[in-house]
Coordinates of C-alpha atoms in Angstrom, one line a residue:
M226 CA -103.3 80.6 76.0
A227 CA -103.1 78.3 72.6
H228 CA -101.0 76.0 74.9
L229 CA -104.0 75.5 77.2
D230 CA -106.3 75.5 74.5
S231 CA -104.2 72.4 72.7
E232 CA -103.5 70.6 76.1
V233 CA -107.5 70.8 76.4
K234 CA -108.5 68.8 73.4
E235 CA -105.7 66.7 73.9
E236 CA -107.1 65.5 77.1
C237 CA -111.1 65.6 75.5
L238 CA -110.2 63.4 72.7
R239 CA -108.0 61.1 75.0
E240 CA -111.3 61.0 77.7
D241 CA -113.6 60.6 74.1
L242 CA -111.4 58.0 73.4
K243 CA -111.4 55.9 76.7
F244 CA -115.0 55.9 77.0
Y245 CA -115.5 55.1 73.4
F246 CA -113.6 51.2 74.2
M247 CA -115.6 51.2 77.4
N248 CA -117.7 48.2 77.8
P249 CA -121.5 48.9 78.9
C250 CA -121.0 48.0 82.6
E251 CA -117.8 50.6 82.0
K252 CA -119.8 53.1 80.8
Y253 CA -122.3 53.0 83.4
R254 CA -119.6 53.3 85.9
A255 CA -118.1 56.5 84.6
R256 CA -121.1 58.6 83.2
H257 CA -124.2 56.6 84.7
Q258 CA -125.2 55.9 81.3
I259 CA -127.4 52.9 80.4
P260 CA -126.7 50.0 78.2
W261 CA -129.5 51.2 75.7
K262 CA -128.2 48.6 72.9
L263 CA -127.0 46.4 75.1
G264 CA -131.0 46.0 76.7
L265 CA -132.2 45.6 73.2
Q266 CA -130.4 43.2 72.0
I267 CA -131.3 40.9 74.3
L268 CA -134.3 41.7 74.1
K269 CA -133.9 41.6 70.3
I270 CA -132.3 38.2 70.8
V271 CA -135.4 36.4 72.8
M272 CA -137.9 37.9 70.1
V273 CA -136.3 36.9 66.9
T274 CA -134.8 33.8 68.4
T275 CA -139.0 32.8 69.1
Q276 CA -140.1 34.3 65.4
L277 CA -138.2 32.3 64.3
I278 CA -138.8 29.0 66.1
R279 CA -142.9 29.8 64.7
F280 CA -142.1 30.7 61.2
G281 CA -139.6 27.6 60.9
L282 CA -142.4 25.0 63.0
S283 CA -145.0 26.4 59.6
N284 CA -142.6 26.0 57.2
Q285 CA -142.2 22.6 58.4
L286 CA -145.3 21.7 57.6
V287 CA -145.4 23.6 54.4
V288 CA -142.7 21.4 53.3
A289 CA -143.8 18.4 54.9
F290 CA -146.9 18.7 53.6
K291 CA -145.5 18.9 49.4
E292 CA -142.7 15.8 50.2
E293 CA -145.9 13.6 51.0
N294 CA -147.6 14.5 48.4
T295 CA -144.7 14.0 46.0
V296 CA -144.5 10.3 47.7
A297 CA -148.4 9.5 47.1
F298 CA -148.7 11.1 43.7
K299 CA -145.0 8.7 42.5
Y300 CA -147.3 5.1 44.1
L301 CA -150.9 6.4 42.4
F302 CA -149.1 7.0 39.0
L303 CA -146.5 5.1 38.6
K304 CA -147.1 1.5 37.7
G305 CA -145.0 -0.6 39.8
Y306 CA -143.6 2.0 42.2
S307 CA -141.7 -0.1 45.0
G308 CA -140.7 3.1 47.2
V309 CA -137.4 3.9 46.5
D310 CA -135.9 6.0 43.7
E311 CA -133.5 4.3 41.7
D312 CA -130.4 6.8 41.7
N313 CA -132.7 10.0 40.4
Y314 CA -135.4 8.5 38.3
S315 CA -138.1 6.9 40.1
C316 CA -138.6 3.4 38.2
S317 CA -137.7 1.9 34.9
V318 CA -138.8 -0.8 32.1
Y319 CA -137.4 -3.3 29.8
T320 CA -139.9 -4.4 27.8
Q321 CA -142.7 -2.4 25.0
E322 CA -145.2 -3.6 27.3
D323 CA -144.4 -3.0 30.2
A324 CA -143.8 0.6 28.6
Y325 CA -147.1 0.9 27.5
E326 CA -148.8 -0.4 30.1
S327 CA -147.1 2.5 32.2
I328 CA -148.4 5.3 29.8
F329 CA -152.3 3.8 30.1
Y330 CA -151.5 3.2 33.6
A331 CA -150.7 6.8 34.6
I332 CA -153.3 8.2 32.6
N333 CA -156.3 5.8 33.8
Q334 CA -155.1 6.8 37.6
Y335 CA -155.7 10.7 36.2
H336 CA -159.2 10.1 34.8
R337 CA -160.2 7.7 38.9
L338 CA -158.3 9.9 40.7
K339 CA -161.4 11.2 43.1
N340 CA -162.3 7.9 43.5
I341 CA -158.5 6.5 44.2
S342 CA -157.1 9.1 46.2
L343 CA -156.3 10.1 49.9
G344 CA -156.3 13.5 50.1
T345 CA -157.9 16.7 48.9
L346 CA -157.5 16.5 45.4
G347 CA -158.8 18.2 42.5
Y348 CA -157.9 18.5 39.1
G349 CA -156.3 21.9 37.8
E350 CA -155.9 23.9 34.4
N351 CA -153.0 23.9 32.8
E352 CA -151.4 26.7 31.0
E353 CA -153.8 26.9 28.7
N354 CA -157.2 26.7 30.9
R355 CA -157.7 23.0 30.1
I356 CA -158.6 20.5 32.5
G357 CA -157.0 17.0 31.4
L358 CA -153.6 15.2 30.6
K359 CA -151.1 16.4 27.9
V360 CA -149.4 13.7 26.5
C361 CA -146.1 14.4 24.1
K362 CA -143.8 12.6 22.1
Q363 CA -140.0 13.5 21.1
H364 CA -138.8 10.9 18.3
Y365 CA -136.3 11.3 15.3
K366 CA -137.6 11.8 12.4
K367 CA -139.2 8.7 10.2
G368 CA -135.6 7.0 9.5
T369 CA -135.2 2.9 8.4
M370 CA -132.6 0.6 10.7
F371 CA -131.3 -2.7 9.9
L372 CA -129.9 -4.4 12.9
S373 CA -128.7 -7.7 10.7
N374 CA -126.7 -5.5 8.3
E375 CA -126.3 -3.0 11.1
T376 CA -127.6 -0.4 8.7
L377 CA -129.5 3.0 9.9
N378 CA -131.0 5.6 7.7
I379 CA -132.5 8.3 10.3
D380 CA -133.4 11.9 10.3
S381 CA -131.2 13.5 13.3
G382 CA -134.0 16.8 13.4
I383 CA -136.5 16.1 16.4
E384 CA -140.3 16.1 16.0
T385 CA -143.0 16.7 18.9
D386 CA -146.3 15.3 19.0
C387 CA -148.6 16.1 21.5
I388 CA -152.2 15.2 22.2
H389 CA -154.7 16.7 25.2
L390 CA -156.8 13.7 26.6
D391 CA -159.9 15.4 28.6
L392 CA -162.2 14.4 31.2
Q393 CA -164.7 13.4 28.8
T394 CA -162.6 12.1 26.0
L395 CA -160.6 9.5 29.3
S396 CA -164.6 8.7 30.3
K397 CA -165.4 7.2 26.8
D398 CA -164.1 3.3 25.8
A399 CA -160.7 2.7 26.9
E400 CA -160.0 1.5 23.1
D401 CA -160.7 4.6 21.2
W402 CA -157.5 6.4 22.5
K403 CA -155.6 3.9 23.6
N404 CA -155.6 2.4 19.8
S405 CA -155.0 5.8 18.1
S406 CA -152.4 6.4 15.9
F407 CA -150.3 8.9 18.5
F408 CA -149.7 5.7 21.2
R409 CA -148.2 3.5 18.1
L410 CA -144.7 4.3 19.1
E411 CA -141.6 3.5 17.2
F412 CA -139.2 2.7 20.0
Y413 CA -136.1 3.4 17.8
R414 CA -136.3 6.8 17.1
L415 CA -138.4 7.3 20.3
L416 CA -136.8 9.9 22.4
Q417 CA -139.6 10.7 25.3
V418 CA -142.9 10.0 26.1
E419 CA -144.2 13.1 28.8
I420 CA -147.3 13.1 30.7
S421 CA -148.1 16.2 32.6
F422 CA -151.3 17.4 34.3
H423 CA -152.2 20.1 36.9
L424 CA -154.1 19.1 40.6
K425 CA -155.1 21.2 43.0
G426 CA -154.8 20.2 46.7
I427 CA -155.8 22.0 50.4
D428 CA -153.2 21.9 53.6
L429 CA -156.1 21.1 56.0
Q430 CA -153.2 20.3 58.4
T431 CA -152.4 23.7 59.4
I432 CA -155.8 24.5 61.5
L433 CA -154.5 22.2 63.9
S434 CA -151.4 24.6 64.0
R435 CA -154.3 27.7 64.3
E436 CA -153.3 29.0 60.9
V437 CA -155.2 29.8 57.6
P438 CA -154.4 26.6 55.2
D439 CA -153.1 27.2 52.0
C440 CA -154.0 26.0 49.0
Y441 CA -151.6 24.4 46.5
A442 CA -151.4 23.9 42.4
F443 CA -149.2 20.7 41.9
Q444 CA -147.6 20.7 38.3
N445 CA -146.7 16.9 37.9
T446 CA -145.0 16.0 35.0
I447 CA -144.0 11.9 34.2
T448 CA -141.3 11.3 32.2
F449 CA -140.3 8.4 29.3
D450 CA -136.6 8.9 29.2
N451 CA -135.4 6.8 25.8
K452 CA -132.6 8.7 24.7
A453 CA -129.8 6.4 25.4
H454 CA -131.6 3.5 23.5
S455 CA -130.0 1.1 25.5
G456 CA -133.1 -1.4 26.3
K457 CA -134.0 0.8 29.7
I458 CA -136.4 3.2 29.9
K459 CA -136.1 5.7 32.9
I460 CA -138.9 6.8 34.4
Y461 CA -138.7 10.3 36.5
F462 CA -141.7 11.9 37.7
D463 CA -141.2 16.2 38.3
S464 CA -144.3 17.6 41.0
D465 CA -143.1 21.1 41.0
A466 CA -146.3 22.9 44.5
N467 CA -146.6 26.7 44.1
I468 CA -148.9 28.0 46.5
E469 CA -152.2 29.8 45.4
E470 CA -154.5 32.2 47.6
C471 CA -157.5 30.2 47.9
K472 CA -160.8 31.8 46.7
D473 CA -163.1 31.3 49.3
L474 CA -162.6 30.4 53.1
N475 CA -165.0 30.3 56.1
I476 CA -162.9 29.3 59.2
S477 CA -164.6 29.9 62.3
G478 CA -162.4 29.7 65.5
S479 CA -159.9 31.6 67.0
V480 CA -157.8 30.6 63.8
Q481 CA -158.3 34.4 62.2
K482 CA -157.5 35.8 65.8
N483 CA -154.0 33.8 66.0
T484 CA -153.6 35.7 63.1
Q485 CA -154.3 39.2 63.9
Y486 CA -152.0 38.3 66.9
V487 CA -148.8 36.9 65.1
L488 CA -149.0 39.8 62.6
V489 CA -148.6 42.5 66.0
F490 CA -145.3 40.3 67.4
D491 CA -144.0 40.0 63.8
A492 CA -144.3 44.0 63.7
F493 CA -142.9 44.7 67.2
V494 CA -139.6 42.6 66.2
I495 CA -139.7 45.3 63.1
V496 CA -139.6 48.1 65.2
I497 CA -137.3 46.1 67.9
C498 CA -134.9 45.6 64.6
L499 CA -135.4 48.6 63.1
A500 CA -134.3 50.8 66.7
S501 CA -131.3 48.3 66.9
L502 CA -130.5 49.7 63.1
I503 CA -130.7 52.9 64.2
L504 CA -128.5 53.1 67.2
C505 CA -126.1 50.8 65.5
T506 CA -125.7 53.0 62.4
R507 CA -125.4 56.1 64.7
S508 CA -122.9 54.2 66.5
I509 CA -120.5 54.0 63.6
V510 CA -121.2 57.2 62.0
L511 CA -120.1 59.0 65.4
A512 CA -116.8 56.2 65.4
L513 CA -116.1 57.2 61.9
S514 CA -115.9 61.5 63.2
L515 CA -113.9 60.4 66.0
R516 CA -111.6 58.3 64.2
K517 CA -111.3 61.6 61.9
R518 CA -110.3 63.4 65.3
F519 CA -107.5 61.4 66.1
L520 CA -105.7 61.4 62.6
N521 CA -105.5 64.8 62.6
F522 CA -104.6 65.1 66.1
F523 CA -102.1 62.4 65.4
L524 CA -100.6 64.2 62.9
E525 CA -100.5 67.6 64.1
K526 CA -98.7 66.8 67.0
Y527 CA -96.5 63.7 66.0
K528 CA -96.1 64.1 62.0
R529 CA -96.5 61.4 60.7
R530 CA -100.1 59.2 60.1
V531 CA -101.6 56.2 62.5
C532 CA -101.1 52.7 61.3
N533 CA -103.4 51.2 59.4
A534 CA -104.2 48.6 62.9
D535 CA -104.8 51.4 64.4
Q536 CA -107.7 53.7 62.0
W537 CA -109.6 49.9 61.6
E538 CA -109.8 49.7 65.6
F539 CA -112.8 52.7 65.2
I540 CA -114.6 49.8 62.6
N541 CA -116.1 48.1 64.9
G542 CA -117.3 44.3 62.8
W543 CA -119.8 43.8 65.7
Y544 CA -121.8 46.5 64.8
V545 CA -121.9 45.8 60.8
L546 CA -122.7 42.4 61.8
V547 CA -125.9 43.6 63.9
I548 CA -127.0 45.9 61.1
I549 CA -126.3 43.2 58.1
S550 CA -128.8 41.5 60.9
D551 CA -131.3 44.1 61.1
L552 CA -132.0 44.4 57.6
M553 CA -132.4 41.1 57.0
T554 CA -135.1 40.2 59.8
I555 CA -136.8 43.3 58.7
I556 CA -136.8 42.1 55.2
G557 CA -137.6 38.8 56.3
S558 CA -140.4 40.1 58.9
I559 CA -142.3 42.1 55.9
L560 CA -142.2 39.3 53.7
K561 CA -143.7 36.6 56.8
M562 CA -146.3 39.0 57.3
E563 CA -147.1 38.7 53.7
I564 CA -147.2 35.0 53.6
K565 CA -149.3 35.0 56.7
V566 CA -152.0 37.2 55.1
K567 CA -151.1 35.1 52.0
N568 CA -150.5 37.4 49.4
L569 CA -146.9 35.9 49.2
T570 CA -145.9 32.2 49.2
N571 CA -141.8 32.8 49.0
Y572 CA -141.5 30.2 52.1
D573 CA -138.1 29.4 50.8
L574 CA -136.7 32.8 50.9
C575 CA -138.4 34.0 54.1
S576 CA -136.9 31.0 55.8
I577 CA -133.3 32.2 54.3
L578 CA -133.4 35.7 56.1
L579 CA -134.7 34.9 59.2
G580 CA -132.4 32.6 59.8
T581 CA -129.8 34.1 58.8
S582 CA -130.6 36.8 60.3
T583 CA -131.1 34.6 63.3
L584 CA -127.5 33.1 63.0
F585 CA -126.2 36.4 62.8
V586 CA -127.6 37.9 65.8
W587 CA -126.4 34.5 68.1
V588 CA -123.0 35.0 66.6
G589 CA -122.9 38.7 67.7
V590 CA -123.2 37.1 71.7
I591 CA -120.0 36.4 71.5
R592 CA -119.2 40.4 71.3
Y593 CA -120.7 40.8 74.9
L594 CA -118.6 37.2 76.1
G595 CA -115.2 39.3 75.1
Y596 CA -115.4 41.7 77.3
F597 CA -114.2 38.6 80.4
Q598 CA -110.4 38.2 78.9
K599 CA -111.5 34.1 80.1
Y600 CA -113.7 33.6 77.3
N601 CA -112.5 36.6 74.2
V602 CA -109.5 33.9 73.5
L603 CA -111.6 32.3 71.0
I604 CA -112.3 35.9 69.0
L605 CA -108.2 36.8 69.5
T606 CA -107.7 33.0 68.2
M607 CA -109.5 33.5 64.9
Q608 CA -108.2 37.5 64.6
A609 CA -104.9 36.3 64.4
S610 CA -105.5 33.4 62.4
L611 CA -107.6 34.4 59.9
P612 CA -105.2 35.9 57.6
K613 CA -102.9 32.8 57.7
V614 CA -105.2 30.7 56.9
L615 CA -107.3 32.4 54.2
R616 CA -103.5 32.4 52.5
F617 CA -102.9 29.0 53.7
C618 CA -106.4 27.8 51.9
A619 CA -106.1 29.6 48.6
C620 CA -102.4 27.7 48.3
A621 CA -104.2 24.2 49.1
G622 CA -107.3 25.1 47.2
M623 CA -105.6 24.7 44.2
I624 CA -104.4 21.4 45.2
Y625 CA -107.8 20.5 45.7
L626 CA -109.5 21.8 42.4
G627 CA -106.7 19.5 40.9
Y628 CA -107.9 16.3 42.1
T629 CA -111.9 17.5 41.6
F630 CA -111.2 17.5 38.3
C631 CA -109.0 14.9 37.4
G632 CA -111.2 11.8 39.9
W633 CA -114.3 13.3 38.0
I634 CA -112.9 12.8 34.1
V635 CA -111.4 9.4 35.2
L636 CA -113.5 7.6 37.9
G637 CA -116.6 9.5 36.9
P638 CA -117.7 6.4 34.7
Y639 CA -116.4 3.8 37.1
H640 CA -117.4 4.9 40.7
N641 CA -120.6 6.5 42.0
K642 CA -119.1 9.4 44.1
F643 CA -117.2 10.8 40.9
V644 CA -119.9 11.2 38.2
A645 CA -120.5 14.8 38.8
L646 CA -117.6 17.7 40.0
N647 CA -120.1 18.2 42.8
T648 CA -120.3 14.8 44.0
V649 CA -116.6 14.4 43.1
S650 CA -116.0 17.2 45.9
E651 CA -118.5 16.4 48.4
C652 CA -116.5 12.6 48.8
L653 CA -113.2 14.6 49.1
F654 CA -113.9 17.3 51.5
S655 CA -115.2 13.7 53.7
L656 CA -111.5 11.7 52.9
V657 CA -110.0 15.0 53.8
N658 CA -111.8 14.2 57.6
G659 CA -111.5 10.6 57.5
D660 CA -115.0 9.5 56.6
D661 CA -116.4 7.0 54.5
M662 CA -112.8 5.8 53.4
F663 CA -113.6 2.0 53.2
A664 CA -116.9 2.5 51.2
T665 CA -115.3 4.6 48.8
F666 CA -112.4 2.1 48.6
A667 CA -114.8 -0.7 48.3
Q668 CA -116.5 0.7 45.2
I669 CA -113.7 0.9 43.2
Q670 CA -115.0 -1.1 40.0
Q671 CA -111.9 -3.7 38.9
K672 CA -112.9 -4.5 35.3
S673 CA -110.5 -2.5 33.7
V674 CA -107.1 -3.0 35.7
L675 CA -105.0 0.2 34.5
V676 CA -108.3 2.4 35.8
W677 CA -107.8 0.7 39.6
L678 CA -105.0 0.8 39.8
F679 CA -104.9 4.4 38.9
S680 CA -107.9 5.2 41.1
C681 CA -105.9 3.2 44.2
L682 CA -102.7 5.4 43.4
Y683 CA -105.2 8.6 43.6
L684 CA -107.2 7.9 46.8
Y685 CA -103.9 6.9 48.5
S686 CA -102.5 10.1 47.5
F687 CA -105.0 12.3 48.0
I688 CA -105.6 11.0 51.9
G689 CA -102.0 11.0 52.3
L690 CA -101.3 14.5 51.1
F691 CA -104.4 16.0 53.0
T692 CA -105.3 14.1 55.7
Y693 CA -101.3 14.2 57.2
M694 CA -99.8 16.8 56.2
I695 CA -102.2 19.8 54.2
L696 CA -104.6 18.7 57.4
S697 CA -102.1 19.0 60.1
L698 CA -100.5 22.2 58.6
F699 CA -104.0 23.8 58.7
I700 CA -104.6 23.0 62.7
A701 CA -100.8 23.6 62.8
L702 CA -101.5 27.4 62.5
I703 CA -104.9 27.7 64.5
T704 CA -102.2 26.3 66.9
D705 CA -99.4 28.8 66.8
S706 CA -101.6 32.1 67.1
Y707 CA -103.6 30.4 70.3
D708 CA -100.4 30.2 71.7
T709 CA -99.7 33.4 70.8
I710 CA -103.1 34.9 71.9
K711 CA -101.7 32.9 75.1
K712 CA -98.5 34.5 76.1
Y713 CA -100.2 37.8 75.2
Q714 CA -102.5 37.1 77.8
Q715 CA -99.9 36.5 80.5
N716 CA -97.1 39.4 79.0
G717 CA -99.3 41.8 78.1
F718 CA -100.8 42.1 74.4
P719 CA -98.5 45.0 72.3
E720 CA -98.8 48.1 72.2
T721 CA -100.0 50.3 69.5
D722 CA -99.9 53.9 68.3
L723 CA -103.5 54.6 69.6
Q724 CA -102.9 52.3 72.8
E725 CA -99.9 54.0 74.0
F726 CA -102.4 57.4 73.6
L727 CA -104.8 55.9 76.0
K728 CA -102.3 54.6 78.6
E729 CA -100.3 57.9 78.7
C730 CA -100.0 59.3 82.0
S731 CA -99.4 62.9 81.3
S732 CA -96.9 64.2 83.8
R733 CA -98.9 67.3 83.6
E734 CA -101.7 65.1 86.0
E735 CA -98.9 65.0 88.7
N736 CA -97.0 68.5 88.6
Q737 CA -100.3 70.6 87.8
R738 CA -102.5 68.4 89.6
A739 CA -104.1 72.0 90.9
S740 CA -105.3 72.6 87.2
S741 CA -106.8 69.4 87.0
D742 CA -110.3 70.2 88.0
F743 CA -109.9 73.6 85.4
L744 CA -109.1 71.5 82.6
S745 CA -111.7 69.3 83.4
C746 CA -114.5 72.0 83.5
V747 CA -113.1 73.4 80.6
C748 CA -113.3 69.9 79.0
C749 CA -117.7 69.9 80.1
L750 CA -117.7 73.0 79.1
R751 CA -116.5 72.0 75.7
R752 CA -118.3 69.5 75.7
R753 CA -121.9 70.9 76.1
G754 CA -120.9 73.1 73.4
S755 CA -119.9 71.8 69.9
D756 CA -117.9 68.9 70.5
D757 CA -121.3 67.1 72.0
H758 CA -122.1 65.4 68.8
L759 CA -118.9 63.3 69.3
I760 CA -119.1 61.8 72.7
L761 CA -120.0 58.3 71.5
T762 CA -122.7 56.3 73.3
N763 CA -121.4 52.7 72.4

């Protein structure tokens, strides 16, 4: 009787394992189980994609409004702005007269804003709840300089002086505040002049999209940078836009009703993702229970442990991906609803969550294509080559970092693409892919023969090493894994202990066909009892 009970447990375990590793169609044919998760994932793909498209269009309006206002501010407040920034700053001046004119021009434009601006702009309050301009200058402490004798006597301590110009002051005679001692600049010890002011605006273009408009607070800063004391003052313009709750909005039409429909749709997306999260979590929990049963059985019968590869077969990575995607979609949808009702304004975080979750959702579609042998070559090749590729990249990355630091420290002062570590890395990565080679060589300065020779040797060695050797080896690793997978598909994959256990065709089924019905009946009775929770619905 104990031997019969052992056989019953073995057959039940084998049946549960076979059912777990079936695809949804096979499960439906085996037990007429409707693939709820498959249908739910298809519905989720449609809804999440629709939600992302709607939010993406709305986010584009927000980004476009901020960028267009920044450009408009540069034309309004920067004298002689050409429309194209010079490197990382907007424009520059080279004479004292131009410096004074640029400072006074920005102040006058602020005073005349409502008469010259085409946008829906108004004056905003600063941190001190005051309306107006705040002008600050930084300079070294007093000293003396005699260039004829090459004599300098200056205190390296930095002083900061500020003045507040409100609208009432600006409305008076301009010569009164222009001739004040504050604007008498000693350029030999001047570090920078900073003009800061706040503006408010309303984005009315969202009304055309049947959305409630956003109110913006722009914190603008104009910086005249003279820290280099090279005879060139760089002018920077920075605008930080924050979305604020509009105090009083009265918009007639279908805007409010459209907002309610969007909120209902987002709530439905949250419900769908929550259901998907629960089902996938349940499947993982049941898979771990089945894994424990299999490990215990194998240890009892064969007196040895199951290999790690077989143990990992029970951890379905696709379910983990779906769970992460569902969590990100739920959080992103909640943020989106808060943004819709104007309680939150963090578009960036919401777009990252929704965008990444949609990416994971569409990547998860590959799982269902993997059920067909002709379509799962990509997945199998990636799984087989990933460990080799990671080890190879770790070694190649050390060489890449060496070239990055070397290029930055040597070529940084002479080449625009090597001025910072991130730009060096981007330049080298483009060279690995064969892009921008001529432009990189053409920008090499030939003022220093030693640096020119080094840069040629540096670039030629990097291109030769990475493009012709390391990149070819990288491709060879993936190609080798692909060839191995193709051979396995033709000749059969190596069988592990788990696959042999599932494939095992017991001789007892041939010799004891008379008792097969009895064993099947006992298995069914046992499933209806204590083992019912271990029958997986994958």
